[in-house]
Amino acid sequence: MVAMSVEWAPDFLTAESAASDDDFIKASGGMEKVNEYDFGWLLWGGGAAGRRRGCFRSVFHMSFGSWMGTILMNTKRIIGGVWMAALALASASAHASDRSYTDHELASRDGKKWITRTAALTDFDGGQVVVELRLFEDGKGGLVYRYDDQTEATKLYHQASCEETGAEVRRGDTVLGGESVAAWSCMGVADKQAESEKSTERTDAPRAAYYVHALAPSGSAPLGVNFHSVGIARYQSSIAGESNGNVSIDNGRCTASAVDHHTGPFVGSYELKVVCIGTQRGRLNTSMSACIPRVCSTDVGAVDVI
């Protein structure tokens, strides 16, 4: 369940046409409203079921001749019914508290449906920080994240996420699918130089290695908290074409994908980072697939929600 508010913004500007973050906010018709939501419940790991913990304690003392046994039996049934109803209510409340982000929708003149999403994400040091993402619908059920559309604060967060694994920002589209809270992508630091070198190679030169390797996310995550997983692809192609990758968490419940087009031979690596939430303890299956012209690679893994 996601809290969502909708507002029409006829003067909406994209990041490319807005001169600054302030212009972007003004044009969006009040995008900053989303920051008024309180995420304290998420940062502290509280939940409706936890807040409502308690117990029923009833003592019935009846002594009324031969009817006592019948009355006690009916009393147990009543108490049992009340207890089961309370458990069902607590379960429903706990499910409702699985909300892990807030969306604020905007519609632009060019027909794109933009969403400002606010979510609590890792701060890479054991805690969490609230991050605002600017996404737009791709018309196929997915949401598109682009580095250049983001606020300066979110760009810095993206950079920090990539630097954590020794990579740098990938500026191309990253598509969120399913119940993904967020997603973005990084590329190997040496990729730009390698790409340039490959594109200037002579066509009659000896062909280098031709390969693609995928590595699926693995590890553990806390229950009820947004966690990010990383799928990795490494590749080299002696011909021009498309490279693409897709990372999946919990059999496709949360996904992220990216596609790049190359005009000549190419080599490099990239990381797809997807944010999901574990709503119950157990093992979540993961996978990472990557393709270049003529060949693909797939790997599987698991994330334990504890």
mmCIF file of C-alpha atoms in Angstrom:
data_model
loop_
_atom_site.group_PDB
_atom_site.id
_atom_site.type_symbol
_atom_site.label_atom_id
_atom_site.label_comp_id
_atom_site.label_asym_id
_atom_site.label_seq_id
_atom_site.Cartn_x
_atom_site.Cartn_y
_atom_site.Cartn_z
ATOM 1 C CA MET A 1 0.000 0.000 0.000
ATOM 2 C CA VAL A 2 1.374 3.409 -1.004
ATOM 3 C CA ALA A 3 0.260 6.839 0.133
ATOM 4 C CA MET A 4 -0.226 8.953 -2.972
ATOM 5 C CA SER A 5 -1.412 12.480 -3.726
ATOM 6 C CA VAL A 6 -2.177 13.807 -7.209
ATOM 7 C CA GLU A 7 -1.785 17.327 -8.527
ATOM 8 C CA TRP A 8 -1.993 18.743 -12.055
ATOM 9 C CA ALA A 9 0.895 21.013 -12.927
ATOM 10 C CA PRO A 10 0.356 22.585 -16.368
ATOM 11 C CA ASP A 11 3.601 24.534 -16.120
ATOM 12 C CA PHE A 12 5.727 21.505 -15.279
ATOM 13 C CA LEU A 13 9.341 21.639 -16.444
ATOM 14 C CA THR A 14 11.731 18.753 -16.958
ATOM 15 C CA ALA A 15 15.239 18.858 -15.467
ATOM 16 C CA GLU A 16 16.619 19.824 -18.828
ATOM 17 C CA SER A 17 14.418 22.928 -19.173
ATOM 18 C CA ALA A 18 14.523 24.020 -15.527
ATOM 19 C CA ALA A 19 17.316 26.424 -14.694
ATOM 20 C CA SER A 20 17.597 25.206 -11.117
ATOM 21 C CA ASP A 21 16.038 22.966 -8.499
ATOM 22 C CA ASP A 22 13.963 25.952 -7.323
ATOM 23 C CA ASP A 23 12.607 26.394 -10.853
ATOM 24 C CA PHE A 24 11.800 22.696 -10.986
ATOM 25 C CA ILE A 25 9.890 22.905 -7.692
ATOM 26 C CA LYS A 26 8.026 26.061 -8.690
ATOM 27 C CA ALA A 27 7.087 24.595 -12.040
ATOM 28 C CA SER A 28 5.870 21.397 -10.454
ATOM 29 C CA GLY A 29 3.187 23.242 -8.544
ATOM 30 C CA GLY A 30 4.407 22.497 -5.059
ATOM 31 C CA MET A 31 6.554 19.404 -5.330
ATOM 32 C CA GLU A 32 8.132 20.188 -1.981
ATOM 33 C CA LYS A 33 4.902 19.160 -0.226
ATOM 34 C CA VAL A 34 6.055 15.578 -0.309
ATOM 35 C CA ASN A 35 8.719 16.352 2.267
ATOM 36 C CA GLU A 36 6.037 17.017 4.856
ATOM 37 C CA TYR A 37 5.392 13.313 5.292
ATOM 38 C CA ASP A 38 6.759 11.802 8.460
ATOM 39 C CA PHE A 39 9.048 8.829 7.953
ATOM 40 C CA GLY A 40 9.998 8.433 11.593
ATOM 41 C CA TRP A 41 7.967 5.238 11.864
ATOM 42 C CA LEU A 42 10.105 3.653 9.170
ATOM 43 C CA LEU A 43 13.478 4.820 10.471
ATOM 44 C CA TRP A 44 12.734 3.407 13.879
ATOM 45 C CA GLY A 45 11.279 0.157 12.534
ATOM 46 C CA GLY A 46 7.923 0.630 14.259
ATOM 47 C CA GLY A 47 4.732 -0.934 12.963
ATOM 48 C CA ALA A 48 1.048 -0.781 13.664
ATOM 49 C CA ALA A 49 1.025 -4.326 14.952
ATOM 50 C CA GLY A 50 3.946 -3.606 17.284
ATOM 51 C CA ARG A 51 2.338 -0.471 18.665
ATOM 52 C CA ARG A 52 -0.841 -2.267 19.330
ATOM 53 C CA ARG A 53 0.626 -5.179 21.178
ATOM 54 C CA GLY A 54 -1.317 -6.224 24.166
ATOM 55 C CA CYS A 55 -3.160 -9.130 25.601
ATOM 56 C CA PHE A 56 -6.650 -10.062 26.490
ATOM 57 C CA ARG A 57 -7.217 -11.126 30.034
ATOM 58 C CA SER A 58 -10.661 -12.210 31.099
ATOM 59 C CA VAL A 59 -11.614 -14.054 34.199
ATOM 60 C CA PHE A 60 -15.009 -15.534 34.434
ATOM 61 C CA HIS A 61 -16.207 -17.024 37.632
ATOM 62 C CA MET A 62 -19.596 -18.613 37.350
ATOM 63 C CA SER A 63 -21.329 -21.011 39.617
ATOM 64 C CA PHE A 64 -24.813 -21.658 38.526
ATOM 65 C CA GLY A 65 -25.631 -25.296 39.083
ATOM 66 C CA SER A 66 -25.613 -27.617 36.110
ATOM 67 C CA TRP A 67 -25.441 -24.719 33.597
ATOM 68 C CA MET A 68 -21.898 -23.812 34.576
ATOM 69 C CA GLY A 69 -20.213 -26.195 32.105
ATOM 70 C CA THR A 70 -22.336 -24.972 29.198
ATOM 71 C CA ILE A 71 -21.750 -21.313 30.060
ATOM 72 C CA LEU A 72 -17.987 -21.811 30.356
ATOM 73 C CA MET A 73 -17.894 -23.546 26.985
ATOM 74 C CA ASN A 74 -19.800 -20.708 25.310
ATOM 75 C CA THR A 75 -17.553 -18.188 27.052
ATOM 76 C CA LYS A 76 -14.441 -19.871 25.626
ATOM 77 C CA ARG A 77 -15.961 -19.731 22.168
ATOM 78 C CA ILE A 78 -16.725 -16.024 22.546
ATOM 79 C CA ILE A 79 -13.228 -15.249 23.842
ATOM 80 C CA GLY A 80 -11.718 -17.351 21.054
ATOM 81 C CA GLY A 81 -13.730 -15.451 18.451
ATOM 82 C CA VAL A 82 -12.695 -12.079 19.859
ATOM 83 C CA TRP A 83 -9.049 -13.190 19.978
ATOM 84 C CA MET A 84 -9.076 -14.390 16.346
ATOM 85 C CA ALA A 85 -10.743 -11.148 15.242
ATOM 86 C CA ALA A 86 -8.073 -9.162 17.090
ATOM 87 C CA LEU A 87 -5.321 -11.172 15.425
ATOM 88 C CA ALA A 88 -6.871 -10.595 12.007
ATOM 89 C CA LEU A 89 -7.062 -6.855 12.704
ATOM 90 C CA ALA A 90 -3.453 -6.776 13.879
ATOM 91 C CA SER A 91 -2.364 -8.702 10.791
ATOM 92 C CA ALA A 92 -4.220 -6.286 8.504
ATOM 93 C CA SER A 93 -2.678 -3.327 10.326
ATOM 94 C CA ALA A 94 0.799 -4.827 10.000
ATOM 95 C CA HIS A 95 0.252 -5.358 6.279
ATOM 96 C CA ALA A 96 -0.885 -1.776 5.863
ATOM 97 C CA SER A 97 2.264 -0.559 7.590
ATOM 98 C CA ASP A 98 4.404 -2.172 4.860
ATOM 99 C CA ARG A 99 4.272 1.197 3.041
ATOM 100 C CA SER A 100 7.855 2.175 2.395
ATOM 101 C CA TYR A 101 7.600 5.300 0.238
ATOM 102 C CA THR A 102 5.315 8.201 -0.619
ATOM 103 C CA ASP A 103 4.485 9.324 -4.166
ATOM 104 C CA HIS A 104 3.393 12.736 -5.371
ATOM 105 C CA GLU A 105 2.178 12.691 -8.985
ATOM 106 C CA LEU A 106 2.529 15.405 -11.611
ATOM 107 C CA ALA A 107 1.436 15.537 -15.246
ATOM 108 C CA SER A 108 3.480 17.456 -17.814
ATOM 109 C CA ARG A 109 2.528 19.172 -21.039
ATOM 110 C CA ASP A 110 4.495 16.678 -23.133
ATOM 111 C CA GLY A 111 2.248 13.867 -21.887
ATOM 112 C CA LYS A 112 4.728 12.248 -19.525
ATOM 113 C CA LYS A 113 3.452 11.328 -16.093
ATOM 114 C CA TRP A 114 6.046 12.358 -13.524
ATOM 115 C CA ILE A 115 6.269 11.104 -9.950
ATOM 116 C CA THR A 116 8.221 12.516 -7.057
ATOM 117 C CA ARG A 117 8.943 9.592 -4.737
ATOM 118 C CA THR A 118 10.241 10.018 -1.191
ATOM 119 C CA ALA A 119 11.722 6.954 0.506
ATOM 120 C CA ALA A 120 14.051 6.038 3.363
ATOM 121 C CA LEU A 121 17.180 4.436 1.885
ATOM 122 C CA THR A 122 20.484 3.245 3.309
ATOM 123 C CA ASP A 123 23.078 5.864 4.232
ATOM 124 C CA PHE A 124 25.849 3.281 3.578
ATOM 125 C CA ASP A 125 26.843 3.420 7.229
ATOM 126 C CA GLY A 126 24.228 1.284 8.944
ATOM 127 C CA GLY A 127 21.518 3.940 9.083
ATOM 128 C CA GLN A 128 18.940 5.436 6.756
ATOM 129 C CA VAL A 129 18.356 8.749 5.032
ATOM 130 C CA VAL A 130 15.288 10.144 3.273
ATOM 131 C CA VAL A 131 15.856 10.487 -0.495
ATOM 132 C CA GLU A 132 13.644 12.140 -3.123
ATOM 133 C CA LEU A 133 13.511 10.575 -6.603
ATOM 134 C CA ARG A 134 12.083 12.086 -9.774
ATOM 135 C CA LEU A 135 10.647 9.368 -12.025
ATOM 136 C CA PHE A 136 8.394 9.189 -15.066
ATOM 137 C CA GLU A 137 6.196 6.398 -16.390
ATOM 138 C CA ASP A 138 7.479 4.567 -19.461
ATOM 139 C CA GLY A 139 4.009 3.615 -20.727
ATOM 140 C CA LYS A 140 4.722 -0.082 -20.192
ATOM 141 C CA GLY A 141 4.085 -0.316 -16.463
ATOM 142 C CA GLY A 142 7.582 0.774 -15.407
ATOM 143 C CA LEU A 143 9.095 3.934 -13.951
ATOM 144 C CA VAL A 144 12.225 5.518 -15.415
ATOM 145 C CA TYR A 145 15.049 6.954 -13.307
ATOM 146 C CA ARG A 146 17.557 9.267 -14.967
ATOM 147 C CA TYR A 147 20.473 10.884 -13.180
ATOM 148 C CA ASP A 148 20.037 14.222 -14.964
ATOM 149 C CA ASP A 149 16.403 14.552 -13.764
ATOM 150 C CA GLN A 150 17.319 14.438 -10.069
ATOM 151 C CA THR A 151 17.865 17.126 -7.446
ATOM 152 C CA GLU A 152 21.444 17.945 -6.502
ATOM 153 C CA ALA A 153 21.009 16.067 -3.208
ATOM 154 C CA THR A 154 19.829 12.929 -5.008
ATOM 155 C CA LYS A 155 22.678 13.196 -7.524
ATOM 156 C CA LEU A 156 25.133 13.229 -4.615
ATOM 157 C CA TYR A 157 23.413 10.162 -3.144
ATOM 158 C CA HIS A 158 23.697 8.369 -6.497
ATOM 159 C CA GLN A 159 27.384 9.255 -6.723
ATOM 160 C CA ALA A 160 28.019 7.997 -3.176
ATOM 161 C CA SER A 161 26.253 4.732 -3.971
ATOM 162 C CA CYS A 162 28.499 4.150 -6.994
ATOM 163 C CA GLU A 163 31.687 5.200 -5.210
ATOM 164 C CA GLU A 164 30.918 2.686 -2.477
ATOM 165 C CA THR A 165 31.710 -0.093 -4.977
ATOM 166 C CA GLY A 166 34.468 1.739 -6.848
ATOM 167 C CA ALA A 167 32.226 2.714 -9.770
ATOM 168 C CA GLU A 168 30.859 5.959 -11.175
ATOM 169 C CA VAL A 169 27.443 7.223 -12.210
ATOM 170 C CA ARG A 170 25.776 5.788 -15.295
ATOM 171 C CA ARG A 171 23.614 8.523 -16.832
ATOM 172 C CA GLY A 172 21.367 6.342 -18.985
ATOM 173 C CA ASP A 173 17.822 5.248 -18.142
ATOM 174 C CA THR A 174 17.230 2.725 -15.375
ATOM 175 C CA VAL A 175 13.729 1.226 -15.403
ATOM 176 C CA LEU A 176 12.002 0.183 -12.169
ATOM 177 C CA GLY A 177 9.528 -2.687 -12.396
ATOM 178 C CA GLY A 178 7.116 -4.468 -10.071
ATOM 179 C CA GLU A 179 7.224 -3.234 -6.469
ATOM 180 C CA SER A 180 10.684 -1.669 -6.694
ATOM 181 C CA VAL A 181 11.051 1.283 -4.338
ATOM 182 C CA ALA A 182 13.998 2.769 -6.244
ATOM 183 C CA ALA A 183 16.693 1.841 -8.748
ATOM 184 C CA TRP A 184 19.728 3.401 -10.407
ATOM 185 C CA SER A 185 22.869 2.198 -12.140
ATOM 186 C CA CYS A 186 26.640 2.640 -12.115
ATOM 187 C CA MET A 187 29.445 1.843 -14.534
ATOM 188 C CA GLY A 188 33.027 0.742 -14.069
ATOM 189 C CA VAL A 189 35.501 3.606 -13.703
ATOM 190 C CA ALA A 190 37.607 2.333 -16.623
ATOM 191 C CA ASP A 191 34.599 1.820 -18.933
ATOM 192 C CA LYS A 192 34.749 5.218 -20.668
ATOM 193 C CA GLN A 193 38.409 4.886 -21.606
ATOM 194 C CA ALA A 194 37.985 1.266 -22.678
ATOM 195 C CA GLU A 195 34.943 2.176 -24.793
ATOM 196 C CA SER A 196 36.904 4.922 -26.529
ATOM 197 C CA GLU A 197 39.834 2.610 -27.235
ATOM 198 C CA LYS A 198 37.576 -0.118 -28.633
ATOM 199 C CA SER A 199 35.715 2.305 -30.930
ATOM 200 C CA THR A 200 39.000 3.462 -32.558
ATOM 201 C CA GLU A 201 40.363 -0.029 -33.209
ATOM 202 C CA ARG A 202 40.983 -0.997 -36.821
ATOM 203 C CA THR A 203 38.385 -3.358 -38.211
ATOM 204 C CA ASP A 204 41.093 -5.666 -39.562
ATOM 205 C CA ALA A 205 42.855 -5.918 -36.186
ATOM 206 C CA PRO A 206 42.821 -9.275 -34.355
ATOM 207 C CA ARG A 207 39.616 -9.755 -32.396
ATOM 208 C CA ALA A 208 39.817 -9.526 -28.621
ATOM 209 C CA ALA A 209 37.934 -11.769 -26.198
ATOM 210 C CA TYR A 210 34.168 -11.908 -26.575
ATOM 211 C CA TYR A 211 32.234 -12.504 -23.371
ATOM 212 C CA VAL A 212 29.503 -11.459 -20.935
ATOM 213 C CA HIS A 213 29.314 -12.422 -17.252
ATOM 214 C CA ALA A 214 26.445 -11.765 -14.834
ATOM 215 C CA LEU A 215 26.487 -11.857 -11.023
ATOM 216 C CA ALA A 216 23.232 -11.949 -9.029
ATOM 217 C CA PRO A 217 22.685 -10.214 -5.655
ATOM 218 C CA SER A 218 23.194 -12.243 -2.469
ATOM 219 C CA GLY A 219 23.261 -11.484 1.244
ATOM 220 C CA SER A 220 20.785 -10.621 3.981
ATOM 221 C CA ALA A 221 18.337 -7.826 4.772
ATOM 222 C CA PRO A 222 16.313 -6.729 7.819
ATOM 223 C CA LEU A 223 12.573 -7.321 7.883
ATOM 224 C CA GLY A 224 10.350 -4.384 6.986
ATOM 225 C CA VAL A 225 13.147 -2.035 5.921
ATOM 226 C CA ASN A 226 14.048 -0.861 2.422
ATOM 227 C CA PHE A 227 17.229 -2.627 1.309
ATOM 228 C CA HIS A 228 19.235 -2.315 -1.877
ATOM 229 C CA SER A 229 20.685 -5.178 -3.900
ATOM 230 C CA VAL A 230 23.283 -5.046 -6.648
ATOM 231 C CA GLY A 231 23.406 -7.053 -9.861
ATOM 232 C CA ILE A 232 26.666 -6.877 -11.828
ATOM 233 C CA ALA A 233 27.475 -7.413 -15.513
ATOM 234 C CA ARG A 234 30.865 -7.489 -17.230
ATOM 235 C CA TYR A 235 31.141 -7.723 -20.997
ATOM 236 C CA GLN A 236 33.245 -7.302 -24.108
ATOM 237 C CA SER A 237 32.077 -7.379 -27.713
ATOM 238 C CA SER A 238 34.035 -7.160 -30.927
ATOM 239 C CA ILE A 239 30.981 -5.945 -32.842
ATOM 240 C CA ALA A 240 28.537 -3.053 -32.449
ATOM 241 C CA GLY A 241 25.127 -3.609 -30.912
ATOM 242 C CA GLU A 242 23.093 -3.528 -27.736
ATOM 243 C CA SER A 243 24.046 -4.425 -24.184
ATOM 244 C CA ASN A 244 21.308 -4.905 -21.614
ATOM 245 C CA GLY A 245 20.811 -6.198 -18.104
ATOM 246 C CA ASN A 246 18.013 -7.059 -15.700
ATOM 247 C CA VAL A 247 18.179 -7.675 -11.947
ATOM 248 C CA SER A 248 15.310 -9.376 -10.107
ATOM 249 C CA ILE A 249 14.447 -9.770 -6.411
ATOM 250 C CA ASP A 250 11.874 -12.227 -5.041
ATOM 251 C CA ASN A 251 11.079 -13.900 -8.372
ATOM 252 C CA GLY A 252 10.414 -10.618 -10.150
ATOM 253 C CA ARG A 253 8.581 -8.747 -7.396
ATOM 254 C CA CYS A 254 11.228 -6.002 -7.594
ATOM 255 C CA THR A 255 13.211 -5.464 -10.810
ATOM 256 C CA ALA A 256 15.527 -2.973 -12.478
ATOM 257 C CA SER A 257 16.763 -2.982 -16.069
ATOM 258 C CA ALA A 258 18.993 -0.935 -18.348
ATOM 259 C CA VAL A 259 19.902 -0.867 -22.054
ATOM 260 C CA ASP A 260 22.839 0.753 -23.860
ATOM 261 C CA HIS A 261 23.463 1.044 -27.598
ATOM 262 C CA HIS A 262 26.993 0.895 -28.998
ATOM 263 C CA THR A 263 28.057 2.053 -32.467
ATOM 264 C CA GLY A 264 31.256 0.031 -32.444
ATOM 265 C CA PRO A 265 33.059 -2.684 -30.462
ATOM 266 C CA PHE A 266 32.631 -2.177 -26.730
ATOM 267 C CA VAL A 267 33.887 -3.369 -23.376
ATOM 268 C CA GLY A 268 32.918 -2.527 -19.822
ATOM 269 C CA SER A 269 30.879 -3.326 -16.754
ATOM 270 C CA TYR A 270 27.870 -1.944 -14.957
ATOM 271 C CA GLU A 271 25.930 -2.360 -11.747
ATOM 272 C CA LEU A 272 22.151 -2.336 -11.453
ATOM 273 C CA LYS A 273 21.017 -1.314 -7.977
ATOM 274 C CA VAL A 274 17.421 -2.004 -6.974
ATOM 275 C CA VAL A 275 15.670 -1.191 -3.683
ATOM 276 C CA CYS A 276 13.052 -3.608 -2.362
ATOM 277 C CA ILE A 277 11.433 -4.377 1.007
ATOM 278 C CA GLY A 278 11.074 -7.735 2.749
ATOM 279 C CA THR A 279 7.570 -8.063 4.182
ATOM 280 C CA GLN A 280 8.150 -11.441 5.838
ATOM 281 C CA ARG A 281 11.103 -13.482 7.036
ATOM 282 C CA GLY A 282 12.546 -16.022 4.659
ATOM 283 C CA ARG A 283 14.665 -16.392 1.538
ATOM 284 C CA LEU A 284 14.107 -14.209 -1.523
ATOM 285 C CA ASN A 285 15.348 -15.623 -4.818
ATOM 286 C CA THR A 286 17.416 -13.224 -6.933
ATOM 287 C CA SER A 287 18.740 -13.266 -10.486
ATOM 288 C CA MET A 288 20.854 -11.163 -12.814
ATOM 289 C CA SER A 289 20.859 -11.496 -16.599
ATOM 290 C CA ALA A 290 23.013 -9.627 -19.107
ATOM 291 C CA CYS A 291 23.233 -9.776 -22.888
ATOM 292 C CA ILE A 292 25.436 -8.489 -25.689
ATOM 293 C CA PRO A 293 25.027 -9.340 -29.391
ATOM 294 C CA ARG A 294 24.806 -13.132 -29.871
ATOM 295 C CA VAL A 295 25.321 -14.161 -26.237
ATOM 296 C CA CYS A 296 23.726 -13.805 -22.792
ATOM 297 C CA SER A 297 24.621 -14.736 -19.221
ATOM 298 C CA THR A 298 22.396 -15.444 -16.202
ATOM 299 C CA ASP A 299 23.205 -15.951 -12.531
ATOM 300 C CA VAL A 300 21.000 -16.702 -9.528
ATOM 301 C CA GLY A 301 21.349 -15.958 -5.827
ATOM 302 C CA ALA A 302 19.324 -15.283 -2.678
ATOM 303 C CA VAL A 303 18.729 -12.624 -0.044
ATOM 304 C CA ASP A 304 17.730 -13.794 3.450
ATOM 305 C CA VAL A 305 15.226 -11.513 5.195
ATOM 306 C CA ILE A 306 15.888 -11.788 8.941
#
